[in-house]
Amino acid sequence: DHAKLGAAFGRELKKLGERTGCPVRSAIHGSFVDLGLRLRAGQQAKELDIISRCCETLAAAGGSVLLCPNWAGENGEDFDKLYIEFLREAAGHAQGFQVALGLEHIPRSKYRNTAVLVYELVERVNRENVGVYYDIANGLYANEDNAASARCVAPRVNQFHVKDYNK
């Protein structure tokens, strides 16, 4: 619900976290999915506004890492250029709120669907507050060697998921 995003909503979330004993540390940017298609359509300004307001909300809530699930229904030849330019600018917006952007690998994505491929994108973005949101279950799901991929991406991991997966 993009209309709710902003510092006021973040403060509400912070109060809720304090009341329940479950503080906000990170949040998911659910509409990051299929970002490349919107960037290709010239929606950079709109997407930067959304990610900036996500970061503002998260910071006001007390969190510091915004999960950006890197799922795409297609892999366009122009995606690397589009994502790199966008993420460099988004990193500046996020830095203003002391928030890091964490790109998560999604196995069924058509674009950069492994931890190592996301790491390579993060390296090309080359911003201190853009990293890998490492998900061990996603690696298991994709039959990756998690130990090998973790060693590769470790220098740029800024958050990770450890969750159950029946495999």
Coordinates of N, CA and C in Angstrom, one line a residue:
D1 N 0.9 -1.2 0.0 CA 0.0 0.0 0.0 C 0.9 1.2 0.0
H2 N 1.3 1.7 -1.2 CA 2.2 2.8 -1.3 C 1.7 4.1 -0.7
A3 N 0.4 4.3 -0.6 CA -0.2 5.5 -0.1 C 0.2 5.7 1.4
K4 N 0.4 4.6 2.1 CA 0.7 4.6 3.6 C 2.2 5.0 3.8
L5 N 3.0 4.8 2.8 CA 4.5 4.9 3.1 C 4.9 6.3 3.5
G6 N 5.8 6.3 4.5 CA 6.3 7.6 5.0 C 6.6 7.5 6.5
A7 N 7.2 8.6 7.0 CA 7.6 8.6 8.4 C 6.5 8.3 9.4
A8 N 5.3 8.8 9.1 CA 4.2 8.6 10.1 C 3.9 7.1 10.2
F9 N 3.8 6.5 9.1 CA 3.5 5.0 9.1 C 4.7 4.3 9.8
G10 N 5.9 4.7 9.5 CA 7.0 4.1 10.2 C 7.0 4.2 11.7
R11 N 6.6 5.4 12.2 CA 6.4 5.6 13.6 C 5.4 4.7 14.2
E12 N 4.3 4.5 13.5 CA 3.2 3.5 13.9 C 3.8 2.1 14.0
L13 N 4.6 1.7 13.0 CA 5.2 0.4 13.1 C 6.2 0.2 14.2
K14 N 6.9 1.3 14.5 CA 7.9 1.3 15.6 C 7.1 1.1 16.9
K15 N 6.0 1.8 17.1 CA 5.2 1.7 18.3 C 4.7 0.3 18.5
L16 N 4.2 -0.3 17.4 CA 3.7 -1.6 17.4 C 4.8 -2.6 17.7
G17 N 5.9 -2.4 17.2 CA 7.1 -3.3 17.5 C 7.4 -3.2 19.0
E18 N 7.4 -2.0 19.5 CA 7.8 -1.9 20.9 C 6.7 -2.5 21.8
R19 N 5.5 -2.3 21.4 CA 4.4 -2.9 22.2 C 4.4 -4.4 22.2
T20 N 4.7 -5.0 21.1 CA 4.7 -6.5 21.0 C 6.0 -7.1 21.3
G21 N 7.1 -6.3 21.4 CA 8.4 -6.9 21.7 C 9.1 -7.5 20.4
C22 N 8.6 -7.1 19.3 CA 9.1 -7.5 18.0 C 9.5 -6.3 17.2
P23 N 10.6 -5.7 17.4 CA 11.0 -4.5 16.7 C 11.3 -4.7 15.2
V24 N 11.1 -3.7 14.5 CA 11.3 -3.8 13.0 C 12.8 -3.6 12.8
R25 N 13.4 -4.6 12.1 CA 14.8 -4.5 11.8 C 15.0 -4.3 10.2
S26 N 14.1 -4.9 9.5 CA 14.1 -4.9 8.1 C 12.7 -5.0 7.5
A27 N 12.6 -4.7 6.2 CA 11.2 -4.8 5.6 C 11.4 -5.2 4.2
I28 N 10.4 -5.7 3.6 CA 10.4 -6.1 2.2 C 9.8 -5.0 1.3
H29 N 10.4 -4.8 0.2 CA 9.9 -3.9 -0.9 C 9.2 -4.8 -1.9
G30 N 8.0 -5.1 -1.6 CA 7.2 -6.1 -2.4 C 7.0 -5.7 -3.8
S31 N 7.0 -4.5 -4.1 CA 6.7 -4.1 -5.5 C 8.1 -3.9 -6.3
F32 N 9.2 -4.4 -5.7 CA 10.4 -4.4 -6.5 C 10.4 -5.5 -7.6
V33 N 9.5 -6.4 -7.4 CA 9.3 -7.5 -8.4 C 9.0 -6.9 -9.8
D34 N 9.7 -7.5 -10.8 CA 9.5 -7.0 -12.2 C 9.9 -5.6 -12.4
L35 N 10.8 -5.1 -11.6 CA 11.2 -3.7 -11.7 C 11.7 -3.3 -13.1
G36 N 12.4 -4.3 -13.8 CA 13.0 -4.0 -15.1 C 12.0 -3.6 -16.1
L37 N 10.8 -4.2 -16.1 CA 9.8 -3.8 -17.1 C 9.3 -2.4 -16.9
R38 N 9.2 -1.9 -15.6 CA 8.8 -0.6 -15.3 C 9.9 0.4 -15.7
L39 N 11.1 0.1 -15.4 CA 12.2 0.9 -15.8 C 12.3 1.1 -17.3
R40 N 12.1 0.0 -18.0 CA 12.1 0.0 -19.5 C 11.0 1.0 -20.0
A41 N 9.9 1.0 -19.3 CA 8.8 1.8 -19.7 C 8.9 3.3 -19.3
G42 N 10.1 3.7 -18.7 CA 10.4 5.0 -18.3 C 9.8 5.5 -17.0
Q43 N 9.6 4.5 -16.1 CA 9.0 4.9 -14.8 C 10.1 5.1 -13.7
Q44 N 11.3 5.4 -14.0 CA 12.3 5.6 -13.0 C 12.0 6.5 -11.9
A45 N 11.4 7.7 -12.2 CA 11.1 8.7 -11.2 C 10.1 8.1 -10.2
K46 N 9.0 7.4 -10.7 CA 8.0 6.9 -9.9 C 8.6 5.8 -9.0
E47 N 9.5 4.9 -9.5 CA 10.1 3.9 -8.8 C 11.1 4.4 -7.7
L48 N 11.8 5.5 -8.0 CA 12.7 6.1 -7.0 C 11.9 6.7 -5.9
D49 N 10.7 7.3 -6.2 CA 9.9 7.8 -5.2 C 9.4 6.7 -4.2
I50 N 9.0 5.6 -4.8 CA 8.5 4.5 -4.0 C 9.6 3.9 -3.1
I51 N 10.7 3.7 -3.7 CA 11.8 3.1 -2.9 C 12.3 4.1 -1.8
S52 N 12.3 5.4 -2.1 CA 12.6 6.4 -1.1 C 11.7 6.4 0.0
R53 N 10.4 6.3 -0.3 CA 9.4 6.3 0.8 C 9.4 5.0 1.6
C54 N 9.7 3.9 0.9 CA 10.0 2.6 1.7 C 11.1 2.8 2.7
C55 N 12.2 3.4 2.2 CA 13.3 3.7 3.1 C 13.0 4.6 4.3
E56 N 12.2 5.7 4.0 CA 11.8 6.6 5.0 C 10.9 5.9 6.0
T57 N 10.0 5.0 5.6 CA 9.1 4.3 6.5 C 10.0 3.4 7.4
L58 N 10.9 2.6 6.7 CA 11.7 1.7 7.5 C 12.6 2.4 8.5
A59 N 13.2 3.5 8.1 CA 14.0 4.2 9.1 C 13.2 4.7 10.3
A60 N 12.1 5.2 10.0 CA 11.2 5.7 11.1 C 10.8 4.6 12.0
A61 N 10.6 3.4 11.4 CA 10.3 2.2 12.2 C 11.4 1.7 13.0
G62 N 12.6 2.1 12.7 CA 13.8 1.6 13.4 C 14.6 0.6 12.7
G63 N 14.3 0.3 11.4 CA 15.0 -0.7 10.7 C 16.1 -0.1 9.8
S64 N 16.8 -1.0 9.2 CA 18.0 -0.5 8.4 C 18.3 -1.3 7.1
V65 N 17.5 -2.3 6.8 CA 17.8 -3.1 5.6 C 16.5 -3.3 4.9
L66 N 16.4 -2.8 3.6 CA 15.2 -3.0 2.8 C 15.5 -4.2 1.8
L67 N 14.7 -5.2 2.0 CA 14.8 -6.4 1.1 C 14.1 -6.1 -0.2
C68 N 14.9 -6.3 -1.3 CA 14.4 -6.1 -2.6 C 14.5 -7.5 -3.4
P69 N 13.4 -8.2 -3.4 CA 13.4 -9.5 -4.1 C 13.6 -9.4 -5.6
N70 N 14.6 -9.9 -6.1 CA 15.0 -9.8 -7.5 C 14.4 -10.8 -8.3
W71 N 13.0 -10.7 -8.4 CA 12.3 -11.6 -9.3 C 11.9 -10.9 -10.6
A72 N 12.0 -11.5 -11.7 CA 11.6 -10.9 -13.0 C 11.0 -12.0 -13.9
G73 N 9.9 -11.7 -14.5 CA 9.3 -12.7 -15.4 C 10.0 -12.8 -16.7
E74 N 11.0 -12.0 -17.0 CA 11.8 -12.1 -18.2 C 13.1 -11.5 -18.0
N75 N 14.1 -11.8 -18.9 CA 15.4 -11.3 -18.8 C 15.7 -10.5 -20.0
G76 N 15.6 -9.2 -19.9 CA 15.9 -8.3 -21.0 C 17.4 -8.0 -21.1
E77 N 17.8 -7.9 -22.4 CA 19.2 -7.5 -22.6 C 19.6 -6.2 -22.0
D78 N 18.6 -5.3 -21.8 CA 18.9 -4.0 -21.2 C 18.8 -4.0 -19.7
F79 N 18.4 -5.1 -19.1 CA 18.1 -5.1 -17.6 C 19.4 -4.7 -16.8
D80 N 20.5 -5.2 -17.1 CA 21.7 -4.8 -16.3 C 21.9 -3.3 -16.3
K81 N 21.9 -2.7 -17.4 CA 22.0 -1.2 -17.5 C 20.9 -0.5 -16.7
L82 N 19.7 -1.0 -16.9 CA 18.6 -0.3 -16.2 C 18.7 -0.5 -14.7
Y83 N 18.9 -1.7 -14.2 CA 19.0 -2.0 -12.8 C 20.2 -1.2 -12.2
I84 N 21.4 -1.2 -12.8 CA 22.6 -0.6 -12.3 C 22.3 0.9 -12.1
E85 N 21.8 1.5 -13.2 CA 21.5 3.0 -13.1 C 20.5 3.3 -12.0
F86 N 19.5 2.5 -11.9 CA 18.4 2.7 -10.9 C 19.0 2.5 -9.5
L87 N 19.7 1.4 -9.3 CA 20.2 1.1 -8.0 C 21.2 2.1 -7.5
R88 N 22.0 2.6 -8.4 CA 23.0 3.6 -7.9 C 22.2 4.9 -7.4
E89 N 21.2 5.3 -8.1 CA 20.4 6.4 -7.7 C 19.6 6.1 -6.4
A90 N 19.0 4.9 -6.4 CA 18.2 4.5 -5.2 C 19.1 4.4 -4.0
A91 N 20.4 4.0 -4.2 CA 21.3 3.9 -3.0 C 21.5 5.3 -2.4
G92 N 21.5 6.3 -3.2 CA 21.7 7.6 -2.6 C 20.5 8.0 -1.8
H93 N 19.3 7.7 -2.3 CA 18.1 8.0 -1.5 C 18.1 7.2 -0.2
A94 N 18.4 5.9 -0.3 CA 18.4 5.1 0.9 C 19.5 5.5 1.9
Q95 N 20.6 6.0 1.4 CA 21.7 6.4 2.3 C 21.2 7.6 3.1
G96 N 20.4 8.5 2.5 CA 19.9 9.6 3.3 C 19.0 9.2 4.5
F97 N 18.5 8.0 4.5 CA 17.8 7.4 5.6 C 18.6 6.4 6.4
Q98 N 19.8 6.2 6.1 CA 20.7 5.3 6.7 C 20.2 3.8 6.6
V99 N 19.7 3.6 5.4 CA 19.1 2.3 5.0 C 20.0 1.6 3.9
A100 N 20.1 0.3 4.1 CA 20.8 -0.5 3.0 C 19.8 -1.2 2.2
L101 N 20.1 -1.4 0.9 CA 19.2 -2.1 0.0 C 19.9 -3.5 -0.1
G102 N 19.1 -4.6 0.1 CA 19.5 -5.9 0.0 C 18.8 -6.7 -1.1
L103 N 19.5 -7.0 -2.2 CA 18.9 -7.8 -3.3 C 18.9 -9.2 -3.0
E104 N 17.7 -9.8 -3.0 CA 17.6 -11.3 -2.8 C 17.4 -12.0 -4.1
H105 N 18.1 -13.1 -4.2 CA 18.0 -14.0 -5.3 C 16.8 -14.9 -5.2
I106 N 16.0 -14.9 -6.3 CA 14.8 -15.7 -6.3 C 15.0 -16.8 -7.4
P107 N 15.0 -18.1 -7.1 CA 15.3 -19.1 -8.0 C 14.5 -19.1 -9.3
R108 N 13.2 -18.8 -9.3 CA 12.4 -18.8 -10.4 C 12.4 -17.6 -11.3
S109 N 13.2 -16.6 -10.9 CA 13.3 -15.4 -11.7 C 14.0 -15.7 -13.0
K110 N 13.7 -15.0 -14.0 CA 14.4 -15.1 -15.3 C 15.6 -14.2 -15.3
Y111 N 15.8 -13.3 -14.4 CA 16.9 -12.4 -14.4 C 17.7 -12.5 -13.1
R112 N 19.0 -12.9 -13.2 CA 19.9 -13.0 -12.0 C 19.3 -13.7 -10.9
N113 N 19.1 -15.0 -11.0 CA 18.3 -15.8 -10.1 C 19.1 -16.6 -9.1
T114 N 20.4 -16.4 -9.0 CA 21.3 -17.1 -8.0 C 21.9 -16.0 -7.1
A115 N 22.4 -16.5 -6.0 CA 23.1 -15.5 -5.1 C 24.3 -14.9 -5.8
V116 N 25.1 -15.8 -6.5 CA 26.3 -15.3 -7.2 C 25.9 -14.3 -8.3
L117 N 24.9 -14.5 -9.1 CA 24.5 -13.6 -10.1 C 24.0 -12.3 -9.5
V118 N 23.3 -12.3 -8.4 CA 22.9 -11.1 -7.7 C 24.1 -10.4 -7.2
Y119 N 25.1 -11.1 -6.6 CA 26.3 -10.5 -6.1 C 27.0 -9.8 -7.2
E120 N 27.1 -10.4 -8.4 CA 27.8 -9.7 -9.5 C 27.1 -8.4 -9.9
L121 N 25.8 -8.4 -9.8 CA 25.0 -7.1 -10.0 C 25.4 -6.1 -9.0
V122 N 25.4 -6.5 -7.7 CA 25.7 -5.6 -6.6 C 27.1 -5.1 -6.8
E123 N 28.1 -5.9 -7.2 CA 29.4 -5.4 -7.4 C 29.4 -4.3 -8.5
R124 N 28.6 -4.5 -9.6 CA 28.6 -3.5 -10.6 C 27.9 -2.3 -10.2
V125 N 26.9 -2.4 -9.3 CA 26.3 -1.1 -8.8 C 27.3 -0.4 -8.0
N126 N 28.1 -1.1 -7.2 CA 29.3 -0.5 -6.5 C 28.9 0.7 -5.6
R127 N 27.9 0.4 -4.7 CA 27.5 1.4 -3.7 C 27.6 0.6 -2.3
E128 N 28.2 1.3 -1.4 CA 28.4 0.7 0.0 C 27.1 0.1 0.6
N129 N 26.0 0.8 0.4 CA 24.8 0.4 1.0 C 23.9 -0.5 0.1
V130 N 24.4 -1.0 -0.9 CA 23.7 -2.0 -1.7 C 24.4 -3.3 -1.6
G131 N 23.7 -4.3 -1.1 CA 24.3 -5.6 -0.9 C 23.4 -6.8 -1.3
V132 N 23.8 -8.0 -0.8 CA 23.1 -9.2 -1.1 C 22.3 -9.6 0.1
Y133 N 21.0 -9.9 -0.1 CA 20.1 -10.4 1.0 C 20.1 -11.9 0.8
Y134 N 21.0 -12.6 1.5 CA 21.3 -14.0 1.2 C 20.2 -14.9 1.8
D135 N 19.6 -15.8 1.0 CA 18.5 -16.7 1.4 C 19.0 -18.1 1.2
I136 N 19.3 -18.8 2.3 CA 19.8 -20.1 2.2 C 18.8 -21.1 1.6
A137 N 17.5 -20.9 1.9 CA 16.5 -21.8 1.4 C 16.4 -21.6 -0.1
N138 N 16.5 -20.4 -0.6 CA 16.5 -20.2 -2.1 C 17.6 -21.0 -2.8
G139 N 18.8 -21.0 -2.2 CA 19.9 -21.7 -2.7 C 19.6 -23.2 -2.7
L140 N 19.0 -23.7 -1.6 CA 18.6 -25.1 -1.6 C 17.6 -25.5 -2.6
Y141 N 16.6 -24.6 -2.8 CA 15.6 -24.8 -3.8 C 16.2 -24.9 -5.2
A142 N 17.2 -24.2 -5.5 CA 17.8 -24.1 -6.8 C 18.9 -25.1 -7.0
N143 N 19.1 -26.0 -5.9 CA 20.2 -27.0 -6.0 C 21.6 -26.4 -6.1
E144 N 21.7 -25.3 -5.4 CA 23.1 -24.6 -5.4 C 23.9 -25.2 -4.3
D145 N 25.2 -25.1 -4.4 CA 26.1 -25.4 -3.3 C 26.1 -24.2 -2.4
N146 N 25.3 -24.2 -1.3 CA 25.2 -23.0 -0.5 C 26.5 -22.6 0.2
A147 N 27.3 -23.6 0.5 CA 28.6 -23.2 1.2 C 29.5 -22.4 0.2
A148 N 29.5 -22.9 -1.1 CA 30.3 -22.2 -2.1 C 29.7 -20.8 -2.4
S149 N 28.4 -20.7 -2.6 CA 27.8 -19.4 -2.9 C 27.9 -18.5 -1.8
A150 N 27.8 -19.0 -0.5 CA 27.9 -18.1 0.6 C 29.3 -17.5 0.7
R151 N 30.3 -18.4 0.5 CA 31.7 -17.9 0.5 C 31.9 -16.8 -0.5
C152 N 31.3 -16.9 -1.7 CA 31.5 -16.0 -2.8 C 30.8 -14.6 -2.4
V153 N 29.6 -14.7 -1.9 CA 28.8 -13.4 -1.7 C 29.1 -12.8 -0.4
A154 N 29.7 -13.5 0.6 CA 29.9 -13.0 1.9 C 30.3 -11.6 2.1
P155 N 31.3 -11.1 1.3 CA 31.7 -9.7 1.4 C 30.6 -8.7 1.2
R156 N 29.6 -9.0 0.5 CA 28.5 -8.1 0.2 C 27.2 -8.4 0.8
V157 N 27.1 -9.4 1.8 CA 25.9 -9.7 2.4 C 25.5 -8.6 3.5
N158 N 24.3 -8.1 3.4 CA 23.9 -7.1 4.4 C 22.7 -7.6 5.2
Q159 N 22.2 -8.8 4.8 CA 21.1 -9.4 5.6 C 21.0 -10.8 5.1
F160 N 20.4 -11.7 5.9 CA 20.2 -13.1 5.4 C 18.9 -13.7 6.0
H161 N 18.4 -14.6 5.2 CA 17.2 -15.4 5.7 C 17.7 -16.8 6.1
V162 N 17.3 -17.2 7.2 CA 17.5 -18.6 7.6 C 16.1 -19.1 7.9
K163 N 15.7 -20.1 7.1 CA 14.3 -20.5 7.3 C 14.2 -22.0 6.9
D164 N 13.2 -22.6 7.3 CA 13.0 -24.0 7.1 C 12.7 -24.3 5.6
Y165 N 13.2 -25.4 5.1 CA 12.9 -25.9 3.8 C 13.0 -27.4 3.8
N166 N 12.0 -28.1 3.4 CA 12.0 -29.6 3.5 C 12.7 -30.2 2.3
K167 N 14.0 -30.1 2.3 CA 14.8 -30.7 1.3 C 16.1 -31.3 1.9

